[in-house]
Structures are given as C-alpha cells and as structure tokens.
PDB file of C-alpha atoms and ligand atoms in Angstrom:
ATOM      1  CA  MET A  20      99.955 109.373 112.943  1.00 60.00           C
ATOM      2  CA  SER A  21      99.376 105.933 111.191  1.00 87.00           C
ATOM      3  CA  PHE A  22     102.292 103.966 109.676  1.00 91.00           C
ATOM      4  CA  GLU A  23     101.974 100.835 107.905  1.00 95.00           C
ATOM      5  CA  PRO A  24     105.616  99.023 108.704  1.00 95.00           C
ATOM      6  CA  THR A  25     106.036  97.369 105.547  1.00 96.00           C
ATOM      7  CA  CYS A  26     104.986 100.572 103.361  1.00 98.00           C
ATOM      8  CA  ILE A  27     108.098 102.034 101.521  1.00 98.00           C
ATOM      9  CA  PHE A  28     106.517 105.506 101.498  1.00 98.00           C
ATOM     10  CA  CYS A  29     105.666 105.396 105.037  1.00 98.00           C
ATOM     11  CA  LYS A  30     109.608 104.560 105.707  1.00 98.00           C
ATOM     12  CA  ILE A  31     110.632 107.572 103.541  1.00 98.00           C
ATOM     13  CA  VAL A  32     108.186 109.962 105.507  1.00 98.00           C
ATOM     14  CA  ARG A  33     110.397 108.381 108.883  1.00 97.00           C
ATOM     15  CA  GLY A  34     113.823 109.026 107.302  1.00 97.00           C
ATOM     16  CA  GLU A  35     114.379 105.062 107.287  1.00 97.00           C
ATOM     17  CA  ILE A  36     114.952 105.153 103.680  1.00 97.00           C
ATOM     18  CA  PRO A  37     116.846 107.665 101.663  1.00 98.00           C
ATOM     19  CA  ALA A  38     114.611 110.149  99.039  1.00 98.00           C
ATOM     20  CA  ALA A  39     115.523 113.091  97.539  1.00 98.00           C
ATOM     21  CA  GLU A  40     113.283 115.409  99.810  1.00 98.00           C
ATOM     22  CA  VAL A  41     111.836 118.666  98.052  1.00 98.00           C
ATOM     23  CA  ALA A  42     109.319 119.763 100.666  1.00 98.00           C
ATOM     24  CA  ARG A  43     108.288 118.549 104.008  1.00 97.00           C
ATOM     25  CA  ASP A  44     106.086 119.568 107.078  1.00 96.00           C
ATOM     26  CA  ALA A  45     103.758 117.430 108.973  1.00 95.00           C
ATOM     27  CA  ASP A  46     101.254 116.526 106.730  1.00 95.00           C
ATOM     28  CA  ALA A  47     102.681 116.132 103.406  1.00 97.00           C
ATOM     29  CA  LEU A  48     105.817 115.285 101.942  1.00 98.00           C
ATOM     30  CA  VAL A  49     107.094 115.814  98.476  1.00 98.00           C
ATOM     31  CA  PHE A  50     110.269 113.927  97.090  1.00 99.00           C
ATOM     32  CA  ARG A  51     111.699 113.280  93.746  1.00 98.00           C
ATOM     33  CA  ASP A  52     110.479 109.625  92.043  1.00 99.00           C
ATOM     34  CA  VAL A  53     113.446 107.326  91.692  1.00 98.00           C
ATOM     35  CA  ASN A  54     112.465 106.338  88.153  1.00 98.00           C
ATOM     36  CA  PRO A  55     111.353 109.744  86.520  1.00 98.00           C
ATOM     37  CA  LYS A  56     109.311 109.898  83.568  1.00 98.00           C
ATOM     38  CA  ALA A  57     109.897 113.349  82.897  1.00 98.00           C
ATOM     39  CA  PRO A  58     112.479 115.774  83.710  1.00 98.00           C
ATOM     40  CA  THR A  59     110.815 116.923  86.316  1.00 98.00           C
ATOM     41  CA  HIS A  60     108.954 113.710  88.385  1.00 98.00           C
ATOM     42  CA  LEU A  61     107.880 114.528  91.989  1.00 99.00           C
ATOM     43  CA  LEU A  62     105.501 112.781  94.039  1.00 99.00           C
ATOM     44  CA  VAL A  63     103.698 114.201  96.689  1.00 98.00           C
ATOM     45  CA  VAL A  64     102.417 112.085  99.337  1.00 98.00           C
ATOM     46  CA  PRO A  65     100.403 112.258 102.793  1.00 96.00           C
ATOM     47  CA  THR A  66     102.441 111.663 105.775  1.00 96.00           C
ATOM     48  CA  ARG A  67     100.365 109.214 107.240  1.00 95.00           C
ATOM     49  CA  HIS A  68      99.692 106.042 105.753  1.00 95.00           C
ATOM     50  CA  VAL A  69      96.536 106.278 103.489  1.00 94.00           C
ATOM     51  CA  THR A  70      96.132 103.562 100.658  1.00 96.00           C
ATOM     52  CA  ASN A  71      94.832 105.306  97.837  1.00 96.00           C
ATOM     53  CA  LEU A  72      92.675 108.382  96.841  1.00 95.00           C
ATOM     54  CA  GLY A  73      89.470 106.440  97.402  1.00 94.00           C
ATOM     55  CA  ASP A  74      90.403 105.848 101.143  1.00 93.00           C
ATOM     56  CA  PHE A  75      91.733 109.489 101.499  1.00 90.00           C
ATOM     57  CA  ALA A  76      88.280 111.028 100.238  1.00 88.00           C
ATOM     58  CA  THR A  77      86.792 109.208 102.203  1.00 90.00           C
ATOM     59  CA  LYS A  78      88.498 109.171 105.608  1.00 85.00           C
ATOM     60  CA  ALA A  79      90.305 112.626 105.354  1.00 83.00           C
ATOM     61  CA  GLU A  80      89.063 115.999 105.813  1.00 83.00           C
ATOM     62  CA  PRO A  81      88.802 117.984 102.602  1.00 83.00           C
ATOM     63  CA  HIS A  82      91.738 120.516 103.391  1.00 86.00           C
ATOM     64  CA  GLU A  83      94.087 117.338 103.744  1.00 89.00           C
ATOM     65  CA  ILE A  84      93.345 116.255 100.062  1.00 91.00           C
ATOM     66  CA  GLY A  85      93.272 120.148  98.980  1.00 94.00           C
ATOM     67  CA  LYS A  86      96.984 120.558 100.711  1.00 96.00           C
ATOM     68  CA  LEU A  87      98.194 117.814  98.375  1.00 97.00           C
ATOM     69  CA  PHE A  88      97.097 119.456  95.199  1.00 97.00           C
ATOM     70  CA  ALA A  89      98.151 122.809  96.291  1.00 98.00           C
ATOM     71  CA  LEU A  90     101.800 121.374  96.767  1.00 98.00           C
ATOM     72  CA  ALA A  91     101.184 119.858  93.463  1.00 98.00           C
ATOM     73  CA  ALA A  92     100.545 122.964  91.568  1.00 98.00           C
ATOM     74  CA  LYS A  93     103.296 124.831  93.583  1.00 98.00           C
ATOM     75  CA  TYR A  94     106.154 122.590  92.422  1.00 98.00           C
ATOM     76  CA  GLY A  95     104.443 121.844  88.939  1.00 98.00           C
ATOM     77  CA  ARG A  96     104.107 125.519  88.235  1.00 98.00           C
ATOM     78  CA  GLU A  97     107.492 126.171  89.562  1.00 98.00           C
ATOM     79  CA  ALA A  98     109.350 123.212  87.492  1.00 98.00           C
ATOM     80  CA  SER A  99     107.058 123.946  84.164  1.00 97.00           C
ATOM     81  CA  PRO A 100     105.245 127.614  84.149  1.00 95.00           C
ATOM     82  CA  GLY A 101     103.944 126.398  80.657  1.00 96.00           C
ATOM     83  CA  GLY A 102     102.183 123.244  82.178  1.00 97.00           C
ATOM     84  CA  TYR A 103     102.715 120.003  83.638  1.00 98.00           C
ATOM     85  CA  ARG A 104     100.390 117.018  84.771  1.00 98.00           C
ATOM     86  CA  VAL A 105      99.279 115.700  88.054  1.00 98.00           C
ATOM     87  CA  VAL A 106      98.628 111.804  87.836  1.00 98.00           C
ATOM     88  CA  VAL A 107      96.917 109.331  90.742  1.00 97.00           C
ATOM     89  CA  ASN A 108      96.646 105.692  89.807  1.00 98.00           C
ATOM     90  CA  GLU A 109      94.579 103.882  91.904  1.00 97.00           C
ATOM     91  CA  GLY A 110      94.269 100.301  91.610  1.00 97.00           C
ATOM     92  CA  ALA A 111      96.112  97.731  90.046  1.00 96.00           C
ATOM     93  CA  ASP A 112      94.447  98.237  86.887  1.00 97.00           C
ATOM     94  CA  ALA A 113      95.103 101.882  86.612  1.00 97.00           C
ATOM     95  CA  GLY A 114      99.060 101.048  87.153  1.00 97.00           C
ATOM     96  CA  GLN A 115      99.625 101.416  91.207  1.00 98.00           C
ATOM     97  CA  THR A 116     102.197  99.930  92.485  1.00 98.00           C
ATOM     98  CA  VAL A 117     102.715 101.608  95.727  1.00 98.00           C
ATOM     99  CA  PHE A 118     100.118 101.489  98.169  1.00 98.00           C
ATOM    100  CA  HIS A 119     100.185 104.942  99.831  1.00 97.00           C
ATOM    101  CA  LEU A 120      98.476 107.378  98.005  1.00 97.00           C
ATOM    102  CA  HIS A 121     101.062 109.849  96.062  1.00 98.00           C
ATOM    103  CA  LEU A 122     100.267 112.651  93.242  1.00 98.00           C
ATOM    104  CA  HIS A 123     102.645 112.517  90.519  1.00 98.00           C
ATOM    105  CA  VAL A 124     103.621 115.776  89.743  1.00 98.00           C
ATOM    106  CA  LEU A 125     105.293 115.769  85.688  1.00 98.00           C
ATOM    107  CA  ALA A 126     106.945 118.480  84.304  1.00 98.00           C
ATOM    108  CA  GLY A 127     109.403 119.952  81.759  1.00 97.00           C
ATOM    109  CA  ARG A 128     108.376 118.016  78.612  1.00 97.00           C
ATOM    110  CA  PRO A 129     105.119 118.396  76.430  1.00 95.00           C
ATOM    111  CA  MET A 130     102.677 115.605  77.411  1.00 96.00           C
ATOM    112  CA  ARG A 131     100.497 113.403  75.556  1.00 96.00           C
ATOM    113  CA  TRP A 132      96.580 112.729  75.466  1.00 97.00           C
ATOM    114  CA  PRO A 133      95.059 110.669  76.470  1.00 95.00           C
ATOM    115  CA  PRO A 134      97.841 108.668  78.812  1.00 92.00           C
ATOM    116  CA  GLY A 135      98.043 105.006  78.266  1.00 85.00           C
TER     117      GLY A 135
HETATM  118  P1  LIG B 209     102.279 104.323  90.962  1.00 50.78           P
HETATM  119  O1  LIG B 209     102.630 103.189  89.758  1.00 50.78           O
HETATM  120  O2  LIG B 209     101.458 105.266  90.644  1.00 50.78           O
HETATM  121  O3  LIG B 209     102.256 103.219  92.312  1.00 50.78           O
HETATM  122  O4  LIG B 209     103.976 105.121  91.393  1.00 50.78           O
HETATM  123  C1  LIG B 209     104.799 104.578  92.318  1.00 50.78           C
HETATM  124  C2  LIG B 209     106.206 105.271  91.884  1.00 50.78           C
HETATM  125  O5  LIG B 209     107.022 105.125  93.178  1.00 50.78           O
HETATM  126  C3  LIG B 209     107.191 105.008  90.510  1.00 50.78           C
HETATM  127  O6  LIG B 209     107.048 106.018  89.984  1.00 50.78           O
HETATM  128  C4  LIG B 209     108.259 104.296  91.261  1.00 50.78           C
HETATM  129  O7  LIG B 209     109.254 104.950  90.554  1.00 50.78           O
HETATM  130  C5  LIG B 209     108.355 105.392  92.380  1.00 50.78           C
HETATM  131  N1  LIG B 209     109.024 104.840  93.687  1.00 50.78           N
HETATM  132  C6  LIG B 209     109.093 103.294  94.344  1.00 50.78           C
HETATM  133  N2  LIG B 209     110.064 103.676  94.988  1.00 50.78           N
HETATM  134  C7  LIG B 209     110.706 104.590  95.080  1.00 50.78           C
HETATM  135  C8  LIG B 209     112.010 105.115  96.243  1.00 50.78           C
HETATM  136  N3  LIG B 209     112.338 104.216  96.858  1.00 50.78           N
HETATM  137  N4  LIG B 209     111.741 106.624  96.144  1.00 50.78           N
HETATM  138  C9  LIG B 209     111.236 107.422  95.103  1.00 50.78           C
HETATM  139  N5  LIG B 209     110.384 107.036  94.336  1.00 50.78           N
HETATM  140  C10 LIG B 209     110.167 105.507  94.234  1.00 50.78           C
END
C-alpha cells in the first residue's frame, strides 16, 4: 500500500496520530473531522495515498471510487436521513488543504446552495 511519510491522513491511517474513527477496512477509513463544519462532519479516505480525486479517477479501479461514495452515503444517511452533503475539494483553488483524497460528509444542519 502506498504511504507518504509526511501526509497527515496517511499517519491517521497507520495509527501514528489519533483520530475519532467511525469505520475502517483495508481500502478505506472514515473518521471525524477535527474542525467540524456541521453537527456531523466525517472524512472518507482511501487507505492508500492518493493526492486528489483526479489522480484517483485515473489510477484507481472504479470499484475503489465507488466504495468511498458508498461509505459517504451510508454514514451521511445514518446521520441525517433528511439530507446530507458530500464534498470533494480538489486543488488549492477549491480549498484543498490536505493532499490525500478525502470526501467530506456534512450532515445535521440545513445546507445552503451554492457553496462558497
Ligand atoms: P480540505 O480543506 O478539503 O483539504 O479538508 C481537510 C480537512 O481535514 C479539514 O476539514 C480539516 O479540518 C481536516 N483535518 C485536518 N487535520 C485533521 C486531523 N488530524 N484529524 C481530523 N481532521 C483533520
């Protein structure tokens, strides 16, 4: 499995720094965002290091991408059956600050549109 030693999410995957884990298997980890923007704010990450969605889309098998979205849907629905939001920021212009692919799952409050 690829691992980037300076990547904070790789360190979380490997248990080198703590996180509030919700679910884990060989391919994916779900944990709580340390600075939540909604009553429920989860991050869904692949366990292997992939910088962003574009890289993942070209390098990963389709089922790997599907698995991340399936997890986002499972925990989003669970937290907020009336609706939730899944966000992926790619690149600095979109606000990406951690360069290990992650799906934000935001739930538990009304969401405005369009996002800022
Ligand atoms: P983004 O700006 O899309 O790259 O999102 C990165 C997210 O990672 C932000 O919402 C941060 O609050 C979150 N984050 C950064 N460090 C940690 C950490 N150690 N544990 C949990 N979430 C983190």
